[in-house]
């Protein structure tokens, strides 16, 4: 188990990592860890995790590195219009393509970062 100090600034590290993927004039507005899975599964049993960064133009998903406290490769990038929010459930549903959607459960451990991302997106 990693010490909490490695996780404390995780939203900031996600935002810094996303900055390397920005296009001209784009700005990171919010970042938060998330779990990918089905709403009926309890959070510890959700199948995978990812890191989300929201810019003024798009939402970007990153896969975690083996350390899990650092974002790694880009998993998806979609325009902001491809994301729908569910504030009460702290969920974002992203349309990847016409047949594929991903339900992302924002981390309750990072409540402030999750709320900021939902507010910016909604």
PDB file of C-alpha atoms in Angstrom:
ATOM      1  CA  UNK A   1       0.000   0.000   0.000  1.00  0.00           C
ATOM      2  CA  UNK A   2       1.309   3.416  -0.903  1.00  0.00           C
ATOM      3  CA  UNK A   3       1.572   6.104   1.762  1.00  0.00           C
ATOM      4  CA  UNK A   4      -1.152   8.768   1.760  1.00  0.00           C
ATOM      5  CA  UNK A   5       1.454  11.424   1.001  1.00  0.00           C
ATOM      6  CA  UNK A   6       1.778   9.969  -2.515  1.00  0.00           C
ATOM      7  CA  UNK A   7      -1.956  10.363  -3.053  1.00  0.00           C
ATOM      8  CA  UNK A   8      -2.531  13.744  -1.411  1.00  0.00           C
ATOM      9  CA  UNK A   9      -1.792  15.857  -4.488  1.00  0.00           C
ATOM     10  CA  UNK A  10      -3.011  13.357  -7.090  1.00  0.00           C
ATOM     11  CA  UNK A  11      -5.477  15.785  -8.773  1.00  0.00           C
ATOM     12  CA  UNK A  12      -2.636  18.305  -9.180  1.00  0.00           C
ATOM     13  CA  UNK A  13      -0.364  15.657 -10.683  1.00  0.00           C
ATOM     14  CA  UNK A  14      -3.110  14.642 -13.117  1.00  0.00           C
ATOM     15  CA  UNK A  15      -3.526  18.278 -14.187  1.00  0.00           C
ATOM     16  CA  UNK A  16       0.240  18.698 -14.681  1.00  0.00           C
ATOM     17  CA  UNK A  17       0.380  15.482 -16.712  1.00  0.00           C
ATOM     18  CA  UNK A  18      -2.561  16.622 -18.852  1.00  0.00           C
ATOM     19  CA  UNK A  19      -0.786  19.924 -19.530  1.00  0.00           C
ATOM     20  CA  UNK A  20       1.681  18.022 -21.720  1.00  0.00           C
ATOM     21  CA  UNK A  21      -1.241  17.014 -23.986  1.00  0.00           C
ATOM     22  CA  UNK A  22      -2.792  20.450 -24.445  1.00  0.00           C
ATOM     23  CA  UNK A  23      -3.423  22.049 -27.808  1.00  0.00           C
ATOM     24  CA  UNK A  24      -2.958  25.736 -28.659  1.00  0.00           C
ATOM     25  CA  UNK A  25      -4.708  27.953 -26.125  1.00  0.00           C
ATOM     26  CA  UNK A  26      -6.226  25.033 -24.212  1.00  0.00           C
ATOM     27  CA  UNK A  27      -6.296  25.127 -20.415  1.00  0.00           C
ATOM     28  CA  UNK A  28      -6.843  22.416 -17.774  1.00  0.00           C
ATOM     29  CA  UNK A  29      -9.884  23.355 -15.684  1.00  0.00           C
ATOM     30  CA  UNK A  30     -10.202  20.339 -13.359  1.00  0.00           C
ATOM     31  CA  UNK A  31      -8.746  16.875 -12.766  1.00  0.00           C
ATOM     32  CA  UNK A  32      -9.828  13.900 -10.684  1.00  0.00           C
ATOM     33  CA  UNK A  33      -9.270  10.141 -10.344  1.00  0.00           C
ATOM     34  CA  UNK A  34     -12.170   7.907 -11.345  1.00  0.00           C
ATOM     35  CA  UNK A  35     -13.184   4.271 -11.465  1.00  0.00           C
ATOM     36  CA  UNK A  36     -14.567   2.646 -14.590  1.00  0.00           C
ATOM     37  CA  UNK A  37     -17.409   0.203 -14.185  1.00  0.00           C
ATOM     38  CA  UNK A  38     -21.044  -0.454 -13.502  1.00  0.00           C
ATOM     39  CA  UNK A  39     -23.055   1.479 -10.944  1.00  0.00           C
ATOM     40  CA  UNK A  40     -24.301  -1.632  -9.158  1.00  0.00           C
ATOM     41  CA  UNK A  41     -20.769  -2.695  -8.175  1.00  0.00           C
ATOM     42  CA  UNK A  42     -19.420  -1.348  -4.886  1.00  0.00           C
ATOM     43  CA  UNK A  43     -16.497   1.054  -5.367  1.00  0.00           C
ATOM     44  CA  UNK A  44     -13.753  -1.380  -4.219  1.00  0.00           C
ATOM     45  CA  UNK A  45     -14.941  -3.930  -6.784  1.00  0.00           C
ATOM     46  CA  UNK A  46     -15.075  -1.631  -9.808  1.00  0.00           C
ATOM     47  CA  UNK A  47     -12.910  -3.151 -12.529  1.00  0.00           C
ATOM     48  CA  UNK A  48     -10.477  -0.358 -13.304  1.00  0.00           C
ATOM     49  CA  UNK A  49      -9.289   3.113 -12.536  1.00  0.00           C
ATOM     50  CA  UNK A  50      -8.403   6.066 -14.687  1.00  0.00           C
ATOM     51  CA  UNK A  51      -7.511   9.717 -14.286  1.00  0.00           C
ATOM     52  CA  UNK A  52      -9.670  12.436 -15.832  1.00  0.00           C
ATOM     53  CA  UNK A  53      -8.640  15.900 -16.900  1.00  0.00           C
ATOM     54  CA  UNK A  54     -11.163  18.445 -18.143  1.00  0.00           C
ATOM     55  CA  UNK A  55      -9.999  21.249 -20.399  1.00  0.00           C
ATOM     56  CA  UNK A  56     -11.992  24.086 -21.886  1.00  0.00           C
ATOM     57  CA  UNK A  57     -12.423  22.004 -25.077  1.00  0.00           C
ATOM     58  CA  UNK A  58     -12.355  18.297 -24.175  1.00  0.00           C
ATOM     59  CA  UNK A  59     -12.247  15.588 -21.533  1.00  0.00           C
ATOM     60  CA  UNK A  60      -9.150  13.386 -21.432  1.00  0.00           C
ATOM     61  CA  UNK A  61      -8.816  10.011 -19.725  1.00  0.00           C
ATOM     62  CA  UNK A  62      -5.430   8.637 -18.702  1.00  0.00           C
ATOM     63  CA  UNK A  63      -4.544   5.149 -17.575  1.00  0.00           C
ATOM     64  CA  UNK A  64      -2.613   4.834 -14.312  1.00  0.00           C
ATOM     65  CA  UNK A  65       0.985   3.687 -14.226  1.00  0.00           C
ATOM     66  CA  UNK A  66       1.983   0.578 -12.312  1.00  0.00           C
ATOM     67  CA  UNK A  67       2.571   2.797  -9.269  1.00  0.00           C
ATOM     68  CA  UNK A  68      -1.121   3.869  -9.479  1.00  0.00           C
ATOM     69  CA  UNK A  69      -0.278   7.276  -8.010  1.00  0.00           C
ATOM     70  CA  UNK A  70       0.840   8.651 -11.369  1.00  0.00           C
ATOM     71  CA  UNK A  71      -1.066   9.116 -14.633  1.00  0.00           C
ATOM     72  CA  UNK A  72       0.363   7.394 -17.684  1.00  0.00           C
ATOM     73  CA  UNK A  73      -0.752   6.915 -21.279  1.00  0.00           C
ATOM     74  CA  UNK A  74      -3.781   8.637 -22.736  1.00  0.00           C
ATOM     75  CA  UNK A  75      -6.787   6.297 -22.881  1.00  0.00           C
ATOM     76  CA  UNK A  76      -9.295   8.556 -24.608  1.00  0.00           C
ATOM     77  CA  UNK A  77      -9.925  12.159 -25.542  1.00  0.00           C
ATOM     78  CA  UNK A  78     -13.390  13.364 -26.415  1.00  0.00           C
ATOM     79  CA  UNK A  79     -15.051  16.764 -26.833  1.00  0.00           C
ATOM     80  CA  UNK A  80     -16.815  18.081 -23.740  1.00  0.00           C
ATOM     81  CA  UNK A  81     -20.161  17.487 -25.473  1.00  0.00           C
ATOM     82  CA  UNK A  82     -19.483  13.707 -25.355  1.00  0.00           C
ATOM     83  CA  UNK A  83     -19.681  13.730 -21.537  1.00  0.00           C
ATOM     84  CA  UNK A  84     -22.872  13.720 -19.454  1.00  0.00           C
ATOM     85  CA  UNK A  85     -22.881  14.253 -15.708  1.00  0.00           C
ATOM     86  CA  UNK A  86     -24.847  12.672 -12.931  1.00  0.00           C
ATOM     87  CA  UNK A  87     -24.108  14.937  -9.979  1.00  0.00           C
ATOM     88  CA  UNK A  88     -25.883  12.960  -7.239  1.00  0.00           C
ATOM     89  CA  UNK A  89     -24.098   9.759  -8.152  1.00  0.00           C
ATOM     90  CA  UNK A  90     -20.787  11.556  -8.882  1.00  0.00           C
ATOM     91  CA  UNK A  91     -20.680   9.943 -12.317  1.00  0.00           C
ATOM     92  CA  UNK A  92     -19.684  10.998 -15.788  1.00  0.00           C
ATOM     93  CA  UNK A  93     -20.818   9.031 -18.812  1.00  0.00           C
ATOM     94  CA  UNK A  94     -18.513   9.514 -21.798  1.00  0.00           C
ATOM     95  CA  UNK A  95     -19.513   8.501 -25.311  1.00  0.00           C
ATOM     96  CA  UNK A  96     -16.356   6.991 -26.811  1.00  0.00           C
ATOM     97  CA  UNK A  97     -17.908   6.194 -30.208  1.00  0.00           C
ATOM     98  CA  UNK A  98     -21.420   5.564 -31.510  1.00  0.00           C
ATOM     99  CA  UNK A  99     -21.605   2.113 -29.887  1.00  0.00           C
ATOM    100  CA  UNK A 100     -19.434   2.570 -26.798  1.00  0.00           C
ATOM    101  CA  UNK A 101     -19.914   4.534 -23.598  1.00  0.00           C
ATOM    102  CA  UNK A 102     -17.907   4.473 -20.382  1.00  0.00           C
ATOM    103  CA  UNK A 103     -19.398   5.126 -16.958  1.00  0.00           C
ATOM    104  CA  UNK A 104     -16.802   6.826 -14.784  1.00  0.00           C
ATOM    105  CA  UNK A 105     -17.350   7.069 -11.025  1.00  0.00           C
ATOM    106  CA  UNK A 106     -15.465  10.027  -9.575  1.00  0.00           C
ATOM    107  CA  UNK A 107     -13.408   9.319  -6.492  1.00  0.00           C
ATOM    108  CA  UNK A 108     -15.115  10.178  -3.213  1.00  0.00           C
ATOM    109  CA  UNK A 109     -11.688  10.338  -1.603  1.00  0.00           C
ATOM    110  CA  UNK A 110     -11.040  13.488  -3.656  1.00  0.00           C
ATOM    111  CA  UNK A 111     -14.442  15.086  -3.067  1.00  0.00           C
ATOM    112  CA  UNK A 112     -13.253  18.644  -3.734  1.00  0.00           C
ATOM    113  CA  UNK A 113     -11.606  17.709  -7.061  1.00  0.00           C
ATOM    114  CA  UNK A 114     -14.646  15.651  -8.098  1.00  0.00           C
ATOM    115  CA  UNK A 115     -17.027  18.497  -7.290  1.00  0.00           C
ATOM    116  CA  UNK A 116     -14.870  20.953  -9.248  1.00  0.00           C
ATOM    117  CA  UNK A 117     -14.833  18.665 -12.291  1.00  0.00           C
ATOM    118  CA  UNK A 118     -18.617  18.159 -12.169  1.00  0.00           C
ATOM    119  CA  UNK A 119     -19.215  21.896 -11.755  1.00  0.00           C
ATOM    120  CA  UNK A 120     -16.989  22.747 -14.717  1.00  0.00           C
ATOM    121  CA  UNK A 121     -18.577  20.073 -16.907  1.00  0.00           C
ATOM    122  CA  UNK A 122     -22.185  20.652 -15.869  1.00  0.00           C
TER     123      UNK A 122
END
